[in-house]
mmCIF file of C-alpha atoms in Angstrom:
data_model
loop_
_atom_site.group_PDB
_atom_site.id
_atom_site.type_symbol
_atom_site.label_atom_id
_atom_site.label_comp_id
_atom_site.label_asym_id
_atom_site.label_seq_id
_atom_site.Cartn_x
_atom_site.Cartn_y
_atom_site.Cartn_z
ATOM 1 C CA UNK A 1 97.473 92.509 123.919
ATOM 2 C CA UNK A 2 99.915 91.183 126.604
ATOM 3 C CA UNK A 3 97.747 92.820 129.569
ATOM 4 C CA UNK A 4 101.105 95.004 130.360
ATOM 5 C CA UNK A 5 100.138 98.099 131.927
ATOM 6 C CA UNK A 6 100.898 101.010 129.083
ATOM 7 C CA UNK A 7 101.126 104.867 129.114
ATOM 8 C CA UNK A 8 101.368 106.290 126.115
ATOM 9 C CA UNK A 9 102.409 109.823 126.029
ATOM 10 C CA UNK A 10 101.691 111.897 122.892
ATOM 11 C CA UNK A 11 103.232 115.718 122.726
ATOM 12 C CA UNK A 12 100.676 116.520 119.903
ATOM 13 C CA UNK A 13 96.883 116.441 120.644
ATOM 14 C CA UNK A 14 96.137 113.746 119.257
ATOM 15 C CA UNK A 15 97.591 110.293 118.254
ATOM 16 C CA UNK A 16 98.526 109.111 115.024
ATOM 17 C CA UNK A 17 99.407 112.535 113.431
ATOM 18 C CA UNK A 18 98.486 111.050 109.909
ATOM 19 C CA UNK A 19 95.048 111.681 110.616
ATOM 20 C CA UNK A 20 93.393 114.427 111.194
ATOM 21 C CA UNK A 21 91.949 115.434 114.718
ATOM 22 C CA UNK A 22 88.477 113.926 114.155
ATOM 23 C CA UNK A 23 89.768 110.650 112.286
ATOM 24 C CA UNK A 24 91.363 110.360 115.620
ATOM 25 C CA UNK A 25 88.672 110.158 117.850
ATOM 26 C CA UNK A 26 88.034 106.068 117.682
ATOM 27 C CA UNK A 27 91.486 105.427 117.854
ATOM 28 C CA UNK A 28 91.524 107.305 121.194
ATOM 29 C CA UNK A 29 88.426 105.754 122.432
ATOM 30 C CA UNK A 30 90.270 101.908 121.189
ATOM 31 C CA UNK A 31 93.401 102.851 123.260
ATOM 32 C CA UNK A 32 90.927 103.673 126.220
ATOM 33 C CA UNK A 33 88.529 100.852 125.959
ATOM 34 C CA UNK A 34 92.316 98.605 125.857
ATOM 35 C CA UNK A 35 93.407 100.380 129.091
ATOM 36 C CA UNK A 36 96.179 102.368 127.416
ATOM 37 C CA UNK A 37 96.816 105.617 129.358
ATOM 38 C CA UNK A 38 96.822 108.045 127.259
ATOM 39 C CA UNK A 39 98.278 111.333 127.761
ATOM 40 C CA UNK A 40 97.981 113.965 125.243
ATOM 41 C CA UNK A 41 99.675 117.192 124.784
ATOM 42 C CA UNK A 42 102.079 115.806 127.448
ATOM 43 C CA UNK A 43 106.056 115.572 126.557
ATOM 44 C CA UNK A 44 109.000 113.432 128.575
ATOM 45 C CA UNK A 45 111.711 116.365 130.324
ATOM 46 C CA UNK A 46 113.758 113.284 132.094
ATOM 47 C CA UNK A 47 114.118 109.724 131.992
ATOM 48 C CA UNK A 48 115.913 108.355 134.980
ATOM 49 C CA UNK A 49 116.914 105.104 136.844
ATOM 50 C CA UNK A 50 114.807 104.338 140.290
ATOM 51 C CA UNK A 51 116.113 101.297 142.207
ATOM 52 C CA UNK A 52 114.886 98.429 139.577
ATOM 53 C CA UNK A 53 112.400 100.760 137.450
ATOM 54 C CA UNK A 54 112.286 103.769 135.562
ATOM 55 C CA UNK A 55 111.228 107.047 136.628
ATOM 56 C CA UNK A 56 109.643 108.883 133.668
ATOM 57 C CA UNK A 57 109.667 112.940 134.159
ATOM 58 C CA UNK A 58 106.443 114.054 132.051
ATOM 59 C CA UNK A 59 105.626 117.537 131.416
ATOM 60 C CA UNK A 60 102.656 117.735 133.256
ATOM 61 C CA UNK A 61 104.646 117.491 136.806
ATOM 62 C CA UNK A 62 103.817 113.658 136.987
ATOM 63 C CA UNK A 63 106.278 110.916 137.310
ATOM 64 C CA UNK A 64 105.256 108.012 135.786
ATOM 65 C CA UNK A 65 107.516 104.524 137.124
ATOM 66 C CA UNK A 66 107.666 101.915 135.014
ATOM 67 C CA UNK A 67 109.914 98.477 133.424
ATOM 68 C CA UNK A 68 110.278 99.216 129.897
ATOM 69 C CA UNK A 69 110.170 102.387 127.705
ATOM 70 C CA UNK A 70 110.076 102.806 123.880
ATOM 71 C CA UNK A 71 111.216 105.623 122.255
ATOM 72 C CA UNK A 72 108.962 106.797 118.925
ATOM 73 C CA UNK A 73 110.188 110.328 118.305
ATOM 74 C CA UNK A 74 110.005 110.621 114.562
ATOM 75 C CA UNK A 75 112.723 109.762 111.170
ATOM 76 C CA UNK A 76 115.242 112.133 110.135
ATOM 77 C CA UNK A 77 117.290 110.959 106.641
ATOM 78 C CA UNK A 78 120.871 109.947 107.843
ATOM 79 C CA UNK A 79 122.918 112.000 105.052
ATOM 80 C CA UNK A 80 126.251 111.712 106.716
ATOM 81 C CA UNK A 81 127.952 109.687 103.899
ATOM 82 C CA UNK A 82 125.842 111.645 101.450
ATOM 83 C CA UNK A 83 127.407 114.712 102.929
ATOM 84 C CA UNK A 84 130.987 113.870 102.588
ATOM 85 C CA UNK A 85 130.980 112.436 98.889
ATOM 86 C CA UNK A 86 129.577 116.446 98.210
ATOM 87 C CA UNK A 87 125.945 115.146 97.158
ATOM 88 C CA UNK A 88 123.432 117.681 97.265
ATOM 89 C CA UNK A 89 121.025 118.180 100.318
ATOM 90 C CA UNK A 90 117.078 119.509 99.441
ATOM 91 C CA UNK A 91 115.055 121.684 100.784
ATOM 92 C CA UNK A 92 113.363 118.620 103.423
ATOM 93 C CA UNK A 93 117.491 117.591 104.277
ATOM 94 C CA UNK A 94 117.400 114.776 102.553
ATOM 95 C CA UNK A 95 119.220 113.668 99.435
ATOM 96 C CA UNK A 96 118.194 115.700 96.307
ATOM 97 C CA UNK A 97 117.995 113.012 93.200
ATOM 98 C CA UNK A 98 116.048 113.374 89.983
ATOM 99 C CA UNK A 99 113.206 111.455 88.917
ATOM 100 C CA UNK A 100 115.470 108.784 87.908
ATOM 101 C CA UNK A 101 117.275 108.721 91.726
ATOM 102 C CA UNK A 102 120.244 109.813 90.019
ATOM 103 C CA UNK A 103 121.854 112.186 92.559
ATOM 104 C CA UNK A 104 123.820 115.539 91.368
ATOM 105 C CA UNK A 105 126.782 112.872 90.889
ATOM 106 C CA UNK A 106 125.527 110.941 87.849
ATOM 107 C CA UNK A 107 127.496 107.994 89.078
ATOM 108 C CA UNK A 108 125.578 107.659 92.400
ATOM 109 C CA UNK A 109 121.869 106.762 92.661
ATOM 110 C CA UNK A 110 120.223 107.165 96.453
ATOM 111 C CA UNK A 111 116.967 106.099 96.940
ATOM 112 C CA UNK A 112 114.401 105.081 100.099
ATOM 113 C CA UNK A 113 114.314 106.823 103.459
ATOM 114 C CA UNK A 114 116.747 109.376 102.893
ATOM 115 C CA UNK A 115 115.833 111.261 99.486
ATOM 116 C CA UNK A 116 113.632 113.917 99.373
ATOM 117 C CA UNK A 117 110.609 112.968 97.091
ATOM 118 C CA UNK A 118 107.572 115.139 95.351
ATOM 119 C CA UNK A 119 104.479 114.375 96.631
ATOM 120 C CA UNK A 120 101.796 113.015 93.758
ATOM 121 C CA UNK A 121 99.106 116.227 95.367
ATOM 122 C CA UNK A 122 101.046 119.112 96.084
ATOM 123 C CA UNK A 123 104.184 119.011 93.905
ATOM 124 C CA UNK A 124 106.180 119.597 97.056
ATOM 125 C CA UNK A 125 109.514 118.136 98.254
ATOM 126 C CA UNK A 126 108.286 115.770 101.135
ATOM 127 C CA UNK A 127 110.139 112.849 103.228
ATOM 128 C CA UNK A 128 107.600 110.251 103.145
ATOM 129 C CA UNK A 129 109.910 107.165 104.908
ATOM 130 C CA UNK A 130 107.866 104.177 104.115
ATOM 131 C CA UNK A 131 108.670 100.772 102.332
ATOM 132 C CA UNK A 132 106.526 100.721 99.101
ATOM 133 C CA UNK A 133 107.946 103.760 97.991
ATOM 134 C CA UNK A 134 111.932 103.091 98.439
ATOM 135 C CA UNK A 135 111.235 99.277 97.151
ATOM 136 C CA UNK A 136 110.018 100.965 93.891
ATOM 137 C CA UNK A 137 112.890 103.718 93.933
ATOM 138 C CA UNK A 138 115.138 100.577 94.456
ATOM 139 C CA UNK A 139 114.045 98.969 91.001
ATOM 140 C CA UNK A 140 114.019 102.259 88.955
ATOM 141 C CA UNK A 141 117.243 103.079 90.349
ATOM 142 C CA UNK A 142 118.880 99.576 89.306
ATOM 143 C CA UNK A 143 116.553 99.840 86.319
ATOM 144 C CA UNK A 144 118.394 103.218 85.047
ATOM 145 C CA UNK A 145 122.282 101.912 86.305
ATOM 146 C CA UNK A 146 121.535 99.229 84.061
ATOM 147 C CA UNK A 147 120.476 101.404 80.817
ATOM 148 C CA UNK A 148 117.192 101.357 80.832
ATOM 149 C CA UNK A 149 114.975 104.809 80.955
ATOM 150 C CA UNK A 150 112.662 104.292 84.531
ATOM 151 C CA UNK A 151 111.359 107.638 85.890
ATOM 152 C CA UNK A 152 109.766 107.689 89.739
ATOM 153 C CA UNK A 153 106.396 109.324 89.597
ATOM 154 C CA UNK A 154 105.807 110.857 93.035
ATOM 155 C CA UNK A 155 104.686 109.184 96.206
ATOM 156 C CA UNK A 156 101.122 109.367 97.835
ATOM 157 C CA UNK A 157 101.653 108.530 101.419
ATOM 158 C CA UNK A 158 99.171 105.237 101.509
ATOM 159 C CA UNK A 159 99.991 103.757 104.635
ATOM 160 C CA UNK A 160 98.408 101.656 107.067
ATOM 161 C CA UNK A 161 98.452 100.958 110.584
ATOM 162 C CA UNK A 162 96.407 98.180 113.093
ATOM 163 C CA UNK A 163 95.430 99.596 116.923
ATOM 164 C CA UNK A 164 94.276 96.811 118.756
ATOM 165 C CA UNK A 165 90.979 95.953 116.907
ATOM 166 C CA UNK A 166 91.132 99.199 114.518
ATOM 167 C CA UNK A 167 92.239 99.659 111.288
ATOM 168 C CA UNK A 168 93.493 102.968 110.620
ATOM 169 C CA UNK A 169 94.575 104.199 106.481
ATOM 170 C CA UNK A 170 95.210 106.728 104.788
ATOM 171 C CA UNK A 171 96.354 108.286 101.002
ATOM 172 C CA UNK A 172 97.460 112.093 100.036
ATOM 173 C CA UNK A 173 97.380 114.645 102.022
ATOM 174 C CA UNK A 174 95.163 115.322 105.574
ATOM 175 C CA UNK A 175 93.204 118.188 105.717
ATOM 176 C CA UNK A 176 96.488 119.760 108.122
ATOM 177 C CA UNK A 177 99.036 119.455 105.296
ATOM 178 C CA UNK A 178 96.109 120.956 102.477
ATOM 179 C CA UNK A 179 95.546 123.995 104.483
ATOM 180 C CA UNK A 180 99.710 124.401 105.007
ATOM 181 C CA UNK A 181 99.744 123.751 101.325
ATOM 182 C CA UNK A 182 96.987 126.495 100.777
ATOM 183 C CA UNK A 183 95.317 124.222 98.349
ATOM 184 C CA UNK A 184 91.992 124.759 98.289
ATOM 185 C CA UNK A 185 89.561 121.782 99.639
ATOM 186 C CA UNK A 186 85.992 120.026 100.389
ATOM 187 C CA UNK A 187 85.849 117.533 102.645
ATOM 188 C CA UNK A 188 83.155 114.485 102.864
ATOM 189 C CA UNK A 189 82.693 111.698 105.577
ATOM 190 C CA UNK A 190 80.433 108.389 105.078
ATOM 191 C CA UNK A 191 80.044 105.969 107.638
ATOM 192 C CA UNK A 192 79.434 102.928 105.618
ATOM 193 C CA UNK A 193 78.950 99.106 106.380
ATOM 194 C CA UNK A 194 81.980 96.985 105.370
ATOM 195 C CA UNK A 195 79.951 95.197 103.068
ATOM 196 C CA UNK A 196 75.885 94.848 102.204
ATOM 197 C CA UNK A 197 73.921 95.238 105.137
ATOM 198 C CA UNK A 198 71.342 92.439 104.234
ATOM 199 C CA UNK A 199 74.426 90.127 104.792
ATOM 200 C CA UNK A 200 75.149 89.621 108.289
ATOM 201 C CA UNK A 201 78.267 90.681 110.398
ATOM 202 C CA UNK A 202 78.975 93.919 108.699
ATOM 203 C CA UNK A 203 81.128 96.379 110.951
ATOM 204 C CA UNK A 204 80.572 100.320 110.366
ATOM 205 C CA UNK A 205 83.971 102.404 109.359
ATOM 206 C CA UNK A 206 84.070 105.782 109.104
ATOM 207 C CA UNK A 207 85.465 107.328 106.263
ATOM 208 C CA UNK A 208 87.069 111.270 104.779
ATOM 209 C CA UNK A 209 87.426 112.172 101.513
ATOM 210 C CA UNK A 210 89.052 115.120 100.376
ATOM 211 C CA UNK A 211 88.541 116.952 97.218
ATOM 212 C CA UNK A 212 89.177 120.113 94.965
ATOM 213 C CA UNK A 213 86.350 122.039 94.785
ATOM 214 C CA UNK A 214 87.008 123.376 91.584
ATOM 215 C CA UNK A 215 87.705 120.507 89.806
ATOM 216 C CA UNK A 216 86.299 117.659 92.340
ATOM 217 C CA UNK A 217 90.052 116.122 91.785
ATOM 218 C CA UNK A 218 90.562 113.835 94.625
ATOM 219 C CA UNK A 219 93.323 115.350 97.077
ATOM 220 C CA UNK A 220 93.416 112.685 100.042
ATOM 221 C CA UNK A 221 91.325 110.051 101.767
ATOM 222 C CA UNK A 222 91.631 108.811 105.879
ATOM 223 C CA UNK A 223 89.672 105.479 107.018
ATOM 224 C CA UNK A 224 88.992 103.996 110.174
ATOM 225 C CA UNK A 225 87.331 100.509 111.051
ATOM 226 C CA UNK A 226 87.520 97.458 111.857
ATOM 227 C CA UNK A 227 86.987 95.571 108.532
ATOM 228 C CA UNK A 228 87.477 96.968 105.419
ATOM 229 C CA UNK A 229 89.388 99.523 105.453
ATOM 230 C CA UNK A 230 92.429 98.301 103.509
ATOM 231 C CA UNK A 231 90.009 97.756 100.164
ATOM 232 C CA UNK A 232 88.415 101.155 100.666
ATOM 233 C CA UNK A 233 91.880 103.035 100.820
ATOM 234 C CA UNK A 234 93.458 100.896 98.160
ATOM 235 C CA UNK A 235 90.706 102.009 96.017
ATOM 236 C CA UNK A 236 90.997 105.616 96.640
ATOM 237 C CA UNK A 237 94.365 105.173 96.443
ATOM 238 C CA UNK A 238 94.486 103.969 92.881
ATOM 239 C CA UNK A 239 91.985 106.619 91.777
ATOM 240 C CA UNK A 240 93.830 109.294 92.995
ATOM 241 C CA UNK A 241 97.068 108.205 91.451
ATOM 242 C CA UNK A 242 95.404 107.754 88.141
ATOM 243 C CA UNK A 243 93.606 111.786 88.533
ATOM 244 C CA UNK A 244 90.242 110.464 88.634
ATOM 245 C CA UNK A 245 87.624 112.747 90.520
ATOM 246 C CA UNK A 246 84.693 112.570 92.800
ATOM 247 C CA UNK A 247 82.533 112.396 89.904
ATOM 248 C CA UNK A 248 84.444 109.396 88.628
ATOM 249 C CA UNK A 249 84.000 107.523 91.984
ATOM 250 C CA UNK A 250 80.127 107.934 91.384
ATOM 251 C CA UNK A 251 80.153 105.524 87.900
ATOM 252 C CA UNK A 252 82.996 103.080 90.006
ATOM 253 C CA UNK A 253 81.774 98.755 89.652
ATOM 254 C CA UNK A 254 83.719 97.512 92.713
#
């Protein structure tokens, strides 16, 4: 947005892992038509100082020189303190608590980036470090130290994230983590209008749905656009928490 010259170098193939490869197409087509250099299944072996730049050591053989470089490598909980006070790890590494954040202590509740949560669609122990989650741990946690009976039911993963003009959502699980899962799947994508189409300046999204095909229980949903997108995931979002199906969404007055 600042017209600074970026690279942007991705290990994976693909940015913005959330997504699966194909959700990730426009995003890599936004970063392009932005002038972001994009290199993908490309890692950094060396970082070192070059007169008044940087000289970035990339996988591929290339040096890249630059002013400025920014670090995203991924969150790992920080259990040190956890650790010491004899707290119990999980299976993910971070803190083990019950559905009331209560920890294997009963006097010591942990809650946000560094417990180990069950995700709402597989039942598995997941680290899922994002805000609206460990806000709501927060309350049940002071909730239960207080005396009253709060329980945390799961987390989803609904997140959301802006790339230049694109919107880019999600809720549950991609179709990567339901195939690690083994849990059986359908997939759908609609490329609707962000609102009526006899109403001027509506902007196309494109949108996957996943789904049991046994039961048409909805298992995850990805969304990219430019308008829109938020409602549409927020939607799917709610019906998913509350177990609705794909034959629910059908009857849905929105």
């Amino acid at each position: 947005a600042r017209d600074v010259a970026v690279t942007l170098v991705e290990m994976l193939p693909q940015a913005m892992a959330m997504v699966d490869p194909e959700m990730a197409a426009p995003i890599h087509a936004e970063l392009a038509r932005r002038g972001v250099n994009l290199r993908l299944e490309t890692s950094v072996t060396e970082i070192r100082e070059a007169g008044r730049e940087l000289a970035v050591q990339l996988s591929s053989g290339e040096t890249v020189r630059c002013g400025l470089v920014v670090l995203g490598v991924g969150v790992r909980p920080e259990v040190k303190l956890a650790r010491e006070a004899g707290l119990e790890l999980g299976v993910t590494g971070g803190i083990r608590v019950d559905d009331h954040m209560r920890t294997n202590d009963p006097d010591i509740f942990a809650v946000g980036d560094a417990v180990e949560e069950t995700h709402v669609v597989s039942g598995q122990k997941v680290l899922i470090p994002l805000a609206g989650p460990a806000s709501r741990q927060g309350r049940i946690a002071a909730d239960n130290a207080l005396g009253r009976d709060s329980a945390y039911r799961g987390t989803q993963g609904t997140a959301i994230c802006q790339v230049f003009d694109l919107d880019v959502a999600v809720t549950g699980l991609n179709e990567k983590a339901l195939a690690a899962a083994a849990i059986p799947y359908e997939k759908v994508y609609v490329h609707p209008a962000s609102h009526a189409g006899y109403y001027p300046g509506a902007m196309p999204m494109s949108l996957k749905l996943l789904f049991s095909p046994q039961t048409g229980r909805i298992l995850g949903a990805q969304a990219v656009g430019t308008v829109g997108v938020d409602k549409r995931i927020d939607v799917l979002a709610t019906a998913l928490r509350a177990g609705m199906t794909v034959f629910d969404l059908e009857h849905l007055e929105l």
